[in-house]
Amino acid sequence: MIKYLSLYERMKKRLFLRNELKEHNKHLG
C-alpha cells in the first residue's frame, strides 16, 4: 500500500514540475 502511495506522490510531483516548466516558459516567451 505504501509503495503505491509513494509512486502516486512521485507522479504528482512530476506532473507538477512539468506544469511549472510550462508556466515558466510562458513568462520567458
XYZ file of C-alpha atoms in Angstrom:
29
model
C 0.000 0.000 0.000
C 2.731 2.464 0.964
C 4.632 1.618 -2.210
C 1.680 2.618 -4.335
C 1.243 5.818 -2.362
C 4.846 6.868 -2.875
C 4.569 6.064 -6.576
C 1.449 8.225 -6.773
C 3.213 11.054 -4.946
C 6.145 10.802 -7.362
C 3.806 11.001 -10.341
C 2.046 14.021 -8.839
C 5.389 15.744 -8.313
C 6.422 15.010 -11.889
C 3.172 16.454 -13.255
C 3.533 19.475 -11.002
C 7.100 20.085 -12.190
C 6.027 19.764 -15.804
C 3.280 22.353 -15.275
C 5.731 24.649 -13.511
C 8.056 24.428 -16.514
C 5.204 25.263 -18.873
C 4.311 28.353 -16.834
C 7.956 29.378 -16.664
C 8.369 29.060 -20.431
C 5.261 31.205 -20.921
C 6.870 34.005 -18.936
C 10.137 33.628 -20.844
C 8.489 33.557 -24.258
